[in-house]
Every structure is written in structure tokens, then in C-alpha cells.
Amino acid sequence: MSAPDTVTEWGTPNLGQTVKITAVLHEEDTPFQHIQIVDSLQYGKMLILDGVFQTSEKDEWTYHEMISHVPLMLHPHPERVLIIGGGDGGVAREVCRHDCVTQVDLCDIDGRVIELSKEYFPSIAKVLLDPPAKLHVHVGDGIAFAKSVGDFYDVIIIDCSDPIGPGEGLFTREFYRSAYKALRKDGLIVQQSESPIVQQHLVHDIYCAMKDVFPIVRSYFSHVPIYPACMHSFMLASKVYDPLTAEISRKAPEPMRYYNEKIQKSCFVLPNFYKECLLEGKMSF
Ligand code: SAM
């Protein structure tokens, strides 16, 4: 049978995004998910989990910079960071750029994602290939990992797949309560919270669940070309620091290709439909 020359992700049953590919470079079923690595003409190599586009060589920085530096620059002195998921290494690469960060724990449930990312995405996984002393990689369930620590982390970044399969439990009030306990008294978390265009119900549900646990919950967004409708939301939940009012006291690492100091605040300025989705659960699409 000839290799397929396209691959499609269905963001909804009625909306797909298709990329032309030159080859399926690797494909396997692990105990947690179906992993595909393809070589696309538009975005270079792409990682796909259970049919969902995760990251690509060409656009990964639009996501990894924004999920990492917005929370790390909001916290005035982040030292200890936990990354849940993130097996491709992109978030760990960005977090390790902050000199004030002295300990980074990465916990991904699937060691095969880590191994394959090292092999096929060396630019994304570079700190996994040559880990700095402050980086500790764990293979396990992030839910159990968060439960196992208390009053320890300054920032927790939940760079997980969609709320299907192993990622489902990372979108629950019970998990957010564990994350709350795992944080120090002024800690904060951020989670990729799906598309405010094609997954509005998820964005609203995640916002409401975090609001039941944290005093401050704010959403921001980035433009991620390989994600449905190219707009991707993040949910930031904080014990003390409010991204709408906090003054940023440090300079961010440079160079950056997406993040800049003005975006630190402007990314929280939301279009009306997005605010209605968050606050009222109003679905516009
Ligand atoms: N960083 C990429 C991006 O740009 O969006 C994609 C996210 S990363 C590949 C998603 C990771 O979450 C996967 O490697 C998956 O194994 C991991 N994951 C899913 N459920 C998890 C859980 N319960 N605990 C830890 N890791 C989990």
C-alpha cells in the first residue's frame, strides 16, 4: 500500500486541517496513545498523538514561548518549576533559559514521546539530549506526581495533550486542587486550554474548574499555526500574582520569536466572544 500523501486532524467532526506529507517517519501504539511522526511540506516534521497535531519543527516556538515565559515572567522569583507532559522538551528548553530557575522537574507519562522527540526533534528536545544539572526528567503520571509533593513549586506548567486518554485527568478540579497544594504560597499554574474557536466548551469548563480552586484565573492566547483555527488558549491560575496588574520586575531571556514584554500583558486582552465564552459559557461557533 503506498504511503499517504496527506494527514488530517479533525478539530471537530466538521472541521479538519490537512497537511501534505512526504513520509510517515514513525508510527507506534504505546500503552498511552498512538504516536505518529510525519514529515510535512508546510511545517517540517510534526508530532501527532491520537490523531491530534501536537508540535512541529517550524511553528513550535509560537506555543512553547507563550506557555513558558508568560507565567515565568509573572512570578517575581521563580526557582522551582514543574512541567507536566511536555515530553517533546520544548517547554523545558524555554524554562531552562531563566537563570533564576534552579530546579526543573519534567513528568511525562510516556517515555516513548521523550525518546522519539530526542531522535526526530533535536531542536525542540535539545535540553533532553544534553540536560543541564537543574533539569530532572521523570516518566510517570503527572496526576500522581502532583499529589506526591506539597508546598514546593513556584510555577507548574501543564503542557499536556487534549482531555482524551492519559490527559483527561489533568483537566479536573481534583487535579487542580493537587496542583494548588504542590505550589508554594505565591505559586501559579498555567495549562494549555484548547481552542477558543473550535473547543469553546472546553475553554469554559477549564476556566470554571480552575475558578473553583484558585483565587485568580486569567486566560490568554497565542497564534499556533498547526492548531485548529490557529488560535490557542492558555489558562493561568494564581494564588497571589494577577497578570492584569502585576509589574514585571525582570528582563526576559533573549532572543524570542513570539514573546515580548508588551505581549506579557496584551495577550490577556481578549476579544468579546472569548470573554463571553469564559464568563458566560456562550458559544459563538
Ligand atoms: N508541547 C507540545 C505542544 O506544542 O503542544 C504538545 C504537548 S506534549 C507532546 C503532550 C504530552 O502530555 C505527551 O507527551 C503526553 O504523553 C503527555 N501526557 C498526557 N497525559 C499525561 C499525564 N497524565 N501525565 C503526564 N504526561 C501526560
PDB file of C-alpha atoms and ligand atoms in Angstrom:
ATOM      1  CA  MET A   1       0.000   0.000   0.000  1.00  0.00           C
ATOM      2  CA  SER A   2       1.507   3.440  -0.963  1.00  0.00           C
ATOM      3  CA  ALA A   3       2.275   5.880   1.844  1.00  0.00           C
ATOM      4  CA  PRO A   4      -0.419   8.582   2.373  1.00  0.00           C
ATOM      5  CA  ASP A   5       0.478  11.998   0.962  1.00  0.00           C
ATOM      6  CA  THR A   6      -1.620  13.970   3.467  1.00  0.00           C
ATOM      7  CA  VAL A   7      -2.602  13.795   7.142  1.00  0.00           C
ATOM      8  CA  THR A   8      -5.677  15.459   8.626  1.00  0.00           C
ATOM      9  CA  GLU A   9      -6.566  16.446  12.169  1.00  0.00           C
ATOM     10  CA  TRP A  10     -10.306  16.795  12.779  1.00  0.00           C
ATOM     11  CA  GLY A  11     -10.725  19.676  15.299  1.00  0.00           C
ATOM     12  CA  THR A  12     -14.432  18.920  15.230  1.00  0.00           C
ATOM     13  CA  PRO A  13     -16.270  16.276  13.181  1.00  0.00           C
ATOM     14  CA  ASN A  14     -16.942  19.046  10.646  1.00  0.00           C
ATOM     15  CA  LEU A  15     -13.621  20.880  10.592  1.00  0.00           C
ATOM     16  CA  GLY A  16     -10.300  19.390   9.645  1.00  0.00           C
ATOM     17  CA  GLN A  17      -6.845  20.676   8.931  1.00  0.00           C
ATOM     18  CA  THR A  18      -4.851  18.788   6.337  1.00  0.00           C
ATOM     19  CA  VAL A  19      -1.121  18.946   5.657  1.00  0.00           C
ATOM     20  CA  LYS A  20       0.705  17.411   2.732  1.00  0.00           C
ATOM     21  CA  ILE A  21       3.414  14.998   3.858  1.00  0.00           C
ATOM     22  CA  THR A  22       6.380  13.377   2.156  1.00  0.00           C
ATOM     23  CA  ALA A  23       6.560  10.453   4.586  1.00  0.00           C
ATOM     24  CA  VAL A  24       5.334   8.878   7.815  1.00  0.00           C
ATOM     25  CA  LEU A  25       8.684   8.683   9.605  1.00  0.00           C
ATOM     26  CA  HIS A  26       7.484   6.691  12.608  1.00  0.00           C
ATOM     27  CA  GLU A  27       4.259   5.265  13.941  1.00  0.00           C
ATOM     28  CA  GLU A  28       3.539   3.171  17.041  1.00  0.00           C
ATOM     29  CA  ASP A  29       0.996   2.418  19.720  1.00  0.00           C
ATOM     30  CA  THR A  30       2.237   2.855  23.281  1.00  0.00           C
ATOM     31  CA  PRO A  31       0.246   1.879  26.377  1.00  0.00           C
ATOM     32  CA  PHE A  32      -0.944   5.521  26.458  1.00  0.00           C
ATOM     33  CA  GLN A  33      -1.525   6.763  22.926  1.00  0.00           C
ATOM     34  CA  HIS A  34      -0.929   6.388  19.198  1.00  0.00           C
ATOM     35  CA  ILE A  35       2.224   8.244  18.157  1.00  0.00           C
ATOM     36  CA  GLN A  36       2.890   9.424  14.608  1.00  0.00           C
ATOM     37  CA  ILE A  37       5.819  11.430  13.335  1.00  0.00           C
ATOM     38  CA  VAL A  38       5.388  12.757   9.808  1.00  0.00           C
ATOM     39  CA  ASP A  39       7.428  14.968   7.515  1.00  0.00           C
ATOM     40  CA  SER A  40       5.131  17.761   6.282  1.00  0.00           C
ATOM     41  CA  LEU A  41       5.891  20.128   3.414  1.00  0.00           C
ATOM     42  CA  GLN A  42       4.482  23.143   5.267  1.00  0.00           C
ATOM     43  CA  TYR A  43       5.781  22.749   8.818  1.00  0.00           C
ATOM     44  CA  GLY A  44       8.572  20.192   8.634  1.00  0.00           C
ATOM     45  CA  LYS A  45       8.480  17.213  10.990  1.00  0.00           C
ATOM     46  CA  MET A  46       5.300  17.010  13.101  1.00  0.00           C
ATOM     47  CA  LEU A  47       4.396  15.054  16.237  1.00  0.00           C
ATOM     48  CA  ILE A  48       0.829  13.693  16.262  1.00  0.00           C
ATOM     49  CA  LEU A  49      -0.749  11.963  19.271  1.00  0.00           C
ATOM     50  CA  ASP A  50      -4.052  10.108  18.889  1.00  0.00           C
ATOM     51  CA  GLY A  51      -4.599  11.993  15.640  1.00  0.00           C
ATOM     52  CA  VAL A  52      -4.090  15.429  17.251  1.00  0.00           C
ATOM     53  CA  PHE A  53      -1.325  17.722  15.923  1.00  0.00           C
ATOM     54  CA  GLN A  54       0.969  18.433  18.871  1.00  0.00           C
ATOM     55  CA  THR A  55       4.014  20.291  17.620  1.00  0.00           C
ATOM     56  CA  SER A  56       6.091  20.908  14.522  1.00  0.00           C
ATOM     57  CA  GLU A  57       9.646  21.938  13.754  1.00  0.00           C
ATOM     58  CA  LYS A  58       8.541  25.214  12.159  1.00  0.00           C
ATOM     59  CA  ASP A  59       5.818  26.529  14.481  1.00  0.00           C
ATOM     60  CA  GLU A  60       6.700  25.076  17.901  1.00  0.00           C
ATOM     61  CA  TRP A  61       8.053  28.350  19.282  1.00  0.00           C
ATOM     62  CA  THR A  62       4.644  30.084  18.957  1.00  0.00           C
ATOM     63  CA  TYR A  63       3.388  27.736  21.659  1.00  0.00           C
ATOM     64  CA  HIS A  64       6.464  26.913  23.757  1.00  0.00           C
ATOM     65  CA  GLU A  65       7.478  30.557  24.292  1.00  0.00           C
ATOM     66  CA  MET A  66       3.965  31.632  25.293  1.00  0.00           C
ATOM     67  CA  ILE A  67       3.149  28.742  27.646  1.00  0.00           C
ATOM     68  CA  SER A  68       6.551  29.170  29.366  1.00  0.00           C
ATOM     69  CA  HIS A  69       7.541  32.840  29.576  1.00  0.00           C
ATOM     70  CA  VAL A  70       4.177  34.423  30.436  1.00  0.00           C
ATOM     71  CA  PRO A  71       3.943  32.537  33.791  1.00  0.00           C
ATOM     72  CA  LEU A  72       7.695  32.653  34.470  1.00  0.00           C
ATOM     73  CA  MET A  73       7.837  36.411  33.972  1.00  0.00           C
ATOM     74  CA  LEU A  74       4.694  36.935  36.065  1.00  0.00           C
ATOM     75  CA  HIS A  75       6.264  35.219  39.076  1.00  0.00           C
ATOM     76  CA  PRO A  76       8.858  37.662  40.537  1.00  0.00           C
ATOM     77  CA  HIS A  77      11.358  34.949  41.530  1.00  0.00           C
ATOM     78  CA  PRO A  78      10.549  31.506  40.065  1.00  0.00           C
ATOM     79  CA  GLU A  79      13.075  28.943  41.304  1.00  0.00           C
ATOM     80  CA  ARG A  80      11.297  25.590  41.191  1.00  0.00           C
ATOM     81  CA  VAL A  81       9.251  24.663  38.113  1.00  0.00           C
ATOM     82  CA  LEU A  82       7.244  21.518  37.375  1.00  0.00           C
ATOM     83  CA  ILE A  83       6.327  20.646  33.796  1.00  0.00           C
ATOM     84  CA  ILE A  84       3.593  18.060  33.430  1.00  0.00           C
ATOM     85  CA  GLY A  85       3.581  16.483  29.975  1.00  0.00           C
ATOM     86  CA  GLY A  86       5.965  18.316  27.693  1.00  0.00           C
ATOM     87  CA  GLY A  87       7.735  15.147  26.599  1.00  0.00           C
ATOM     88  CA  ASP A  88       8.949  16.810  23.402  1.00  0.00           C
ATOM     89  CA  GLY A  89      11.192  19.043  25.518  1.00  0.00           C
ATOM     90  CA  GLY A  90      10.061  22.397  24.100  1.00  0.00           C
ATOM     91  CA  VAL A  91       8.785  23.836  27.383  1.00  0.00           C
ATOM     92  CA  ALA A  92      11.800  22.509  29.302  1.00  0.00           C
ATOM     93  CA  ARG A  93      14.083  24.217  26.773  1.00  0.00           C
ATOM     94  CA  GLU A  94      12.356  27.561  27.347  1.00  0.00           C
ATOM     95  CA  VAL A  95      12.153  27.204  31.160  1.00  0.00           C
ATOM     96  CA  CYS A  96      15.858  26.381  31.423  1.00  0.00           C
ATOM     97  CA  ARG A  97      16.661  29.744  29.784  1.00  0.00           C
ATOM     98  CA  HIS A  98      15.678  31.524  33.038  1.00  0.00           C
ATOM     99  CA  ASP A  99      18.813  31.777  35.189  1.00  0.00           C
ATOM    100  CA  CYS A 100      16.712  32.308  38.348  1.00  0.00           C
ATOM    101  CA  VAL A 101      15.182  28.837  37.880  1.00  0.00           C
ATOM    102  CA  THR A 102      17.264  26.350  39.884  1.00  0.00           C
ATOM    103  CA  GLN A 103      15.131  23.197  39.575  1.00  0.00           C
ATOM    104  CA  VAL A 104      13.010  21.940  36.684  1.00  0.00           C
ATOM    105  CA  ASP A 105      11.090  18.677  37.035  1.00  0.00           C
ATOM    106  CA  LEU A 106       9.516  17.311  33.871  1.00  0.00           C
ATOM    107  CA  CYS A 107       6.996  14.488  34.282  1.00  0.00           C
ATOM    108  CA  ASP A 108       5.608  12.865  31.124  1.00  0.00           C
ATOM    109  CA  ILE A 109       3.563   9.675  31.288  1.00  0.00           C
ATOM    110  CA  ASP A 110       5.006   8.303  28.050  1.00  0.00           C
ATOM    111  CA  GLY A 111       8.728   7.683  27.820  1.00  0.00           C
ATOM    112  CA  ARG A 112       8.362   6.913  24.125  1.00  0.00           C
ATOM    113  CA  VAL A 113       7.407  10.533  23.409  1.00  0.00           C
ATOM    114  CA  ILE A 114      10.616  11.620  25.151  1.00  0.00           C
ATOM    115  CA  GLU A 115      12.774   9.104  23.277  1.00  0.00           C
ATOM    116  CA  LEU A 116      11.216   9.777  19.868  1.00  0.00           C
ATOM    117  CA  SER A 117      11.434  13.556  20.389  1.00  0.00           C
ATOM    118  CA  LYS A 118      15.164  13.252  21.050  1.00  0.00           C
ATOM    119  CA  GLU A 119      15.512  11.253  17.834  1.00  0.00           C
ATOM    120  CA  TYR A 120      13.278  13.260  15.473  1.00  0.00           C
ATOM    121  CA  PHE A 121      13.088  16.756  17.041  1.00  0.00           C
ATOM    122  CA  PRO A 122      16.598  17.553  18.328  1.00  0.00           C
ATOM    123  CA  SER A 123      15.995  21.333  18.126  1.00  0.00           C
ATOM    124  CA  ILE A 124      12.900  21.062  20.338  1.00  0.00           C
ATOM    125  CA  ALA A 125      14.309  18.351  22.620  1.00  0.00           C
ATOM    126  CA  LYS A 126      17.774  19.848  22.946  1.00  0.00           C
ATOM    127  CA  VAL A 127      17.753  20.061  26.762  1.00  0.00           C
ATOM    128  CA  LEU A 128      16.586  16.426  26.890  1.00  0.00           C
ATOM    129  CA  LEU A 129      19.587  15.453  24.766  1.00  0.00           C
ATOM    130  CA  ASP A 130      22.033  17.458  26.877  1.00  0.00           C
ATOM    131  CA  PRO A 131      20.262  18.130  30.192  1.00  0.00           C
ATOM    132  CA  PRO A 132      21.527  20.932  32.429  1.00  0.00           C
ATOM    133  CA  ALA A 133      22.031  19.917  36.087  1.00  0.00           C
ATOM    134  CA  LYS A 134      18.814  21.685  37.082  1.00  0.00           C
ATOM    135  CA  LEU A 135      16.628  19.535  34.794  1.00  0.00           C
ATOM    136  CA  HIS A 136      15.207  16.237  36.115  1.00  0.00           C
ATOM    137  CA  VAL A 137      13.141  14.089  33.758  1.00  0.00           C
ATOM    138  CA  HIS A 138      10.575  11.685  35.232  1.00  0.00           C
ATOM    139  CA  VAL A 139       8.426   9.167  33.368  1.00  0.00           C
ATOM    140  CA  GLY A 140       5.089   8.835  35.134  1.00  0.00           C
ATOM    141  CA  ASP A 141       1.572  10.144  35.578  1.00  0.00           C
ATOM    142  CA  GLY A 142       1.597  13.875  36.263  1.00  0.00           C
ATOM    143  CA  ILE A 143      -1.530  13.476  38.370  1.00  0.00           C
ATOM    144  CA  ALA A 144       0.272  11.188  40.829  1.00  0.00           C
ATOM    145  CA  PHE A 145       3.416  13.335  40.684  1.00  0.00           C
ATOM    146  CA  ALA A 146       1.497  16.485  41.656  1.00  0.00           C
ATOM    147  CA  LYS A 147      -0.165  14.602  44.530  1.00  0.00           C
ATOM    148  CA  SER A 148       3.254  13.464  45.820  1.00  0.00           C
ATOM    149  CA  VAL A 149       4.593  16.957  46.578  1.00  0.00           C
ATOM    150  CA  GLY A 150       3.434  19.795  48.796  1.00  0.00           C
ATOM    151  CA  ASP A 151       4.287  23.493  49.117  1.00  0.00           C
ATOM    152  CA  PHE A 152       7.223  23.074  46.743  1.00  0.00           C
ATOM    153  CA  TYR A 153       6.898  24.623  43.274  1.00  0.00           C
ATOM    154  CA  ASP A 154       6.698  28.267  42.234  1.00  0.00           C
ATOM    155  CA  VAL A 155       5.295  27.533  38.763  1.00  0.00           C
ATOM    156  CA  ILE A 156       3.594  24.428  37.322  1.00  0.00           C
ATOM    157  CA  ILE A 157       3.222  24.280  33.544  1.00  0.00           C
ATOM    158  CA  ILE A 158       0.734  21.685  32.317  1.00  0.00           C
ATOM    159  CA  ASP A 159       1.815  21.068  28.749  1.00  0.00           C
ATOM    160  CA  CYS A 160      -0.467  18.124  28.209  1.00  0.00           C
ATOM    161  CA  SER A 161      -2.298  16.621  25.295  1.00  0.00           C
ATOM    162  CA  ASP A 162      -6.059  17.020  24.866  1.00  0.00           C
ATOM    163  CA  PRO A 163      -8.537  15.880  27.548  1.00  0.00           C
ATOM    164  CA  ILE A 164      -8.743  12.437  25.952  1.00  0.00           C
ATOM    165  CA  GLY A 165      -6.778   9.374  27.006  1.00  0.00           C
ATOM    166  CA  PRO A 166      -3.990   9.987  29.552  1.00  0.00           C
ATOM    167  CA  GLY A 167      -4.533  13.740  29.561  1.00  0.00           C
ATOM    168  CA  GLU A 168      -8.170  13.621  30.663  1.00  0.00           C
ATOM    169  CA  GLY A 169      -7.454  13.650  34.398  1.00  0.00           C
ATOM    170  CA  LEU A 170      -5.347  16.807  34.073  1.00  0.00           C
ATOM    171  CA  PHE A 171      -8.472  18.883  33.417  1.00  0.00           C
ATOM    172  CA  THR A 172     -10.305  18.189  36.682  1.00  0.00           C
ATOM    173  CA  ARG A 173     -10.959  20.106  39.922  1.00  0.00           C
ATOM    174  CA  GLU A 174      -9.315  17.243  41.817  1.00  0.00           C
ATOM    175  CA  PHE A 175      -6.090  17.699  39.848  1.00  0.00           C
ATOM    176  CA  TYR A 176      -6.185  21.495  40.223  1.00  0.00           C
ATOM    177  CA  ARG A 177      -6.527  21.006  43.996  1.00  0.00           C
ATOM    178  CA  SER A 178      -3.420  18.778  43.940  1.00  0.00           C
ATOM    179  CA  ALA A 179      -1.579  21.390  41.893  1.00  0.00           C
ATOM    180  CA  TYR A 180      -2.660  24.084  44.377  1.00  0.00           C
ATOM    181  CA  LYS A 181      -1.179  22.051  47.246  1.00  0.00           C
ATOM    182  CA  ALA A 182       2.022  21.363  45.265  1.00  0.00           C
ATOM    183  CA  LEU A 183       2.602  25.116  44.896  1.00  0.00           C
ATOM    184  CA  ARG A 184       4.323  27.424  47.364  1.00  0.00           C
ATOM    185  CA  LYS A 185       2.188  30.164  48.962  1.00  0.00           C
ATOM    186  CA  ASP A 186       2.603  32.535  45.987  1.00  0.00           C
ATOM    187  CA  GLY A 187       2.729  29.915  43.247  1.00  0.00           C
ATOM    188  CA  LEU A 188       0.852  29.749  39.956  1.00  0.00           C
ATOM    189  CA  ILE A 189      -0.041  27.261  37.257  1.00  0.00           C
ATOM    190  CA  VAL A 190      -0.663  27.520  33.541  1.00  0.00           C
ATOM    191  CA  GLN A 191      -2.299  24.939  31.309  1.00  0.00           C
ATOM    192  CA  GLN A 192      -2.847  24.719  27.578  1.00  0.00           C
ATOM    193  CA  SER A 193      -6.634  25.071  27.464  1.00  0.00           C
ATOM    194  CA  GLU A 194      -7.580  24.299  23.858  1.00  0.00           C
ATOM    195  CA  SER A 195      -9.069  26.437  21.125  1.00  0.00           C
ATOM    196  CA  PRO A 196     -11.379  29.395  21.912  1.00  0.00           C
ATOM    197  CA  ILE A 197     -12.744  28.899  18.408  1.00  0.00           C
ATOM    198  CA  VAL A 198     -13.448  25.190  17.955  1.00  0.00           C
ATOM    199  CA  GLN A 199     -13.332  23.928  21.565  1.00  0.00           C
ATOM    200  CA  GLN A 200     -15.173  26.750  23.341  1.00  0.00           C
ATOM    201  CA  HIS A 201     -16.984  24.365  25.683  1.00  0.00           C
ATOM    202  CA  LEU A 202     -13.628  23.036  26.936  1.00  0.00           C
ATOM    203  CA  VAL A 203     -12.217  26.534  27.452  1.00  0.00           C
ATOM    204  CA  HIS A 204     -15.270  27.454  29.523  1.00  0.00           C
ATOM    205  CA  ASP A 205     -15.168  24.229  31.549  1.00  0.00           C
ATOM    206  CA  ILE A 206     -11.454  24.578  32.325  1.00  0.00           C
ATOM    207  CA  TYR A 207     -11.961  28.206  33.403  1.00  0.00           C
ATOM    208  CA  CYS A 208     -14.834  27.280  35.734  1.00  0.00           C
ATOM    209  CA  ALA A 209     -12.927  24.332  37.221  1.00  0.00           C
ATOM    210  CA  MET A 210      -9.833  26.448  37.958  1.00  0.00           C
ATOM    211  CA  LYS A 211     -12.028  29.248  39.393  1.00  0.00           C
ATOM    212  CA  ASP A 212     -13.332  26.758  41.958  1.00  0.00           C
ATOM    213  CA  VAL A 213      -9.776  26.210  43.225  1.00  0.00           C
ATOM    214  CA  PHE A 214      -7.700  29.366  42.619  1.00  0.00           C
ATOM    215  CA  PRO A 215      -8.459  32.989  43.592  1.00  0.00           C
ATOM    216  CA  ILE A 216      -7.102  34.426  40.342  1.00  0.00           C
ATOM    217  CA  VAL A 217      -7.764  32.789  36.952  1.00  0.00           C
ATOM    218  CA  ARG A 218      -6.954  34.560  33.699  1.00  0.00           C
ATOM    219  CA  SER A 219      -6.884  33.329  30.123  1.00  0.00           C
ATOM    220  CA  TYR A 220      -4.523  34.408  27.393  1.00  0.00           C
ATOM    221  CA  PHE A 221      -3.833  33.222  23.870  1.00  0.00           C
ATOM    222  CA  SER A 222      -1.231  32.665  21.195  1.00  0.00           C
ATOM    223  CA  HIS A 223      -1.354  32.037  17.464  1.00  0.00           C
ATOM    224  CA  VAL A 224      -0.302  28.439  16.811  1.00  0.00           C
ATOM    225  CA  PRO A 225      -0.476  27.641  13.087  1.00  0.00           C
ATOM    226  CA  ILE A 226      -0.900  23.858  13.407  1.00  0.00           C
ATOM    227  CA  TYR A 227      -3.744  24.102  15.937  1.00  0.00           C
ATOM    228  CA  PRO A 228      -7.398  24.330  14.857  1.00  0.00           C
ATOM    229  CA  ALA A 229      -8.262  27.901  13.709  1.00  0.00           C
ATOM    230  CA  CYS A 230      -4.688  28.917  14.633  1.00  0.00           C
ATOM    231  CA  MET A 231      -5.766  30.483  17.947  1.00  0.00           C
ATOM    232  CA  HIS A 232      -4.858  28.626  21.144  1.00  0.00           C
ATOM    233  CA  SER A 233      -5.810  29.496  24.711  1.00  0.00           C
ATOM    234  CA  PHE A 234      -3.892  29.140  27.940  1.00  0.00           C
ATOM    235  CA  MET A 235      -5.395  29.262  31.424  1.00  0.00           C
ATOM    236  CA  LEU A 236      -3.282  30.820  34.165  1.00  0.00           C
ATOM    237  CA  ALA A 237      -4.352  30.256  37.785  1.00  0.00           C
ATOM    238  CA  SER A 238      -2.532  32.081  40.574  1.00  0.00           C
ATOM    239  CA  LYS A 239      -2.539  32.233  44.363  1.00  0.00           C
ATOM    240  CA  VAL A 240      -1.258  35.822  44.567  1.00  0.00           C
ATOM    241  CA  TYR A 241       0.009  37.450  41.367  1.00  0.00           C
ATOM    242  CA  ASP A 242      -2.562  38.812  38.906  1.00  0.00           C
ATOM    243  CA  PRO A 243      -1.207  39.092  35.338  1.00  0.00           C
ATOM    244  CA  LEU A 244      -3.550  42.025  34.666  1.00  0.00           C
ATOM    245  CA  THR A 245      -1.990  44.174  37.394  1.00  0.00           C
ATOM    246  CA  ALA A 246       1.430  42.738  38.299  1.00  0.00           C
ATOM    247  CA  GLU A 247       4.507  44.778  37.440  1.00  0.00           C
ATOM    248  CA  ILE A 248       7.190  42.698  35.705  1.00  0.00           C
ATOM    249  CA  SER A 249      10.474  43.164  37.517  1.00  0.00           C
ATOM    250  CA  ARG A 250      12.870  41.158  35.354  1.00  0.00           C
ATOM    251  CA  LYS A 251      14.120  41.085  31.783  1.00  0.00           C
ATOM    252  CA  ALA A 252      13.051  38.057  29.769  1.00  0.00           C
ATOM    253  CA  PRO A 253      15.698  35.852  28.121  1.00  0.00           C
ATOM    254  CA  GLU A 254      16.520  36.849  24.573  1.00  0.00           C
ATOM    255  CA  PRO A 255      16.156  36.269  21.660  1.00  0.00           C
ATOM    256  CA  MET A 256      12.497  35.358  21.311  1.00  0.00           C
ATOM    257  CA  ARG A 257      10.457  34.783  18.127  1.00  0.00           C
ATOM    258  CA  TYR A 258       6.974  35.342  19.586  1.00  0.00           C
ATOM    259  CA  TYR A 259       7.081  36.558  23.212  1.00  0.00           C
ATOM    260  CA  ASN A 260       7.990  40.151  24.075  1.00  0.00           C
ATOM    261  CA  GLU A 261       7.478  42.313  27.128  1.00  0.00           C
ATOM    262  CA  LYS A 262       4.385  44.083  25.708  1.00  0.00           C
ATOM    263  CA  ILE A 263       2.762  40.732  24.897  1.00  0.00           C
ATOM    264  CA  GLN A 264       3.119  39.816  28.590  1.00  0.00           C
ATOM    265  CA  LYS A 265       0.057  41.965  29.233  1.00  0.00           C
ATOM    266  CA  SER A 266      -1.565  42.317  25.795  1.00  0.00           C
ATOM    267  CA  CYS A 267      -2.064  38.549  25.394  1.00  0.00           C
ATOM    268  CA  PHE A 268      -4.632  38.794  28.215  1.00  0.00           C
ATOM    269  CA  VAL A 269      -6.691  41.374  26.297  1.00  0.00           C
ATOM    270  CA  LEU A 270      -9.452  39.135  24.959  1.00  0.00           C
ATOM    271  CA  PRO A 271     -11.964  39.621  22.134  1.00  0.00           C
ATOM    272  CA  ASN A 272     -15.584  39.879  23.374  1.00  0.00           C
ATOM    273  CA  PHE A 273     -16.609  36.430  22.065  1.00  0.00           C
ATOM    274  CA  TYR A 274     -13.720  34.909  24.051  1.00  0.00           C
ATOM    275  CA  LYS A 275     -14.747  36.730  27.249  1.00  0.00           C
ATOM    276  CA  GLU A 276     -18.367  35.637  26.749  1.00  0.00           C
ATOM    277  CA  CYS A 277     -17.158  32.056  26.298  1.00  0.00           C
ATOM    278  CA  LEU A 278     -15.082  32.207  29.501  1.00  0.00           C
ATOM    279  CA  LEU A 279     -17.526  34.053  31.759  1.00  0.00           C
ATOM    280  CA  GLU A 280     -20.923  33.008  30.393  1.00  0.00           C
ATOM    281  CA  GLY A 281     -20.236  29.808  28.516  1.00  0.00           C
ATOM    282  CA  LYS A 282     -21.622  31.484  25.394  1.00  0.00           C
ATOM    283  CA  MET A 283     -20.634  29.501  22.292  1.00  0.00           C
ATOM    284  CA  SER A 284     -20.125  31.680  19.209  1.00  0.00           C
ATOM    285  CA  PHE A 285     -19.001  28.962  16.784  1.00  0.00           C
TER     286      PHE A 285
HETATM  287  N1  SAM B   1       4.352  20.529  23.731  1.00  0.00           N
HETATM  288  C1  SAM B   1       3.506  20.123  22.637  1.00  0.00           C
HETATM  289  C2  SAM B   1       2.811  21.317  22.117  1.00  0.00           C
HETATM  290  O1  SAM B   1       3.483  22.128  21.497  1.00  0.00           O
HETATM  291  O2  SAM B   1       1.589  21.404  22.318  1.00  0.00           O
HETATM  292  C3  SAM B   1       2.490  19.062  22.936  1.00  0.00           C
HETATM  293  C4  SAM B   1       2.294  18.708  24.287  1.00  0.00           C
HETATM  294  S1  SAM B   1       3.169  17.317  24.807  1.00  0.00           S
HETATM  295  C5  SAM B   1       3.648  16.372  23.474  1.00  0.00           C
HETATM  296  C6  SAM B   1       1.802  16.427  25.496  1.00  0.00           C
HETATM  297  C7  SAM B   1       2.306  15.370  26.426  1.00  0.00           C
HETATM  298  O3  SAM B   1       1.413  15.154  27.504  1.00  0.00           O
HETATM  299  C8  SAM B   1       2.505  13.990  25.770  1.00  0.00           C
HETATM  300  O4  SAM B   1       3.873  13.714  25.663  1.00  0.00           O
HETATM  301  C9  SAM B   1       1.770  13.021  26.698  1.00  0.00           C
HETATM  302  O5  SAM B   1       2.475  11.801  26.872  1.00  0.00           O
HETATM  303  C10 SAM B   1       1.703  13.829  27.976  1.00  0.00           C
HETATM  304  N2  SAM B   1       0.668  13.435  28.936  1.00  0.00           N
HETATM  305  C11 SAM B   1      -0.634  13.171  28.695  1.00  0.00           C
HETATM  306  N3  SAM B   1      -1.263  12.822  29.843  1.00  0.00           N
HETATM  307  C12 SAM B   1      -0.321  12.885  30.838  1.00  0.00           C
HETATM  308  C13 SAM B   1      -0.336  12.636  32.237  1.00  0.00           C
HETATM  309  N4  SAM B   1      -1.468  12.261  32.870  1.00  0.00           N
HETATM  310  N5  SAM B   1       0.812  12.820  32.934  1.00  0.00           N
HETATM  311  C14 SAM B   1       1.950  13.201  32.306  1.00  0.00           C
HETATM  312  N6  SAM B   1       2.050  13.434  30.974  1.00  0.00           N
HETATM  313  C15 SAM B   1       0.906  13.273  30.251  1.00  0.00           C
END
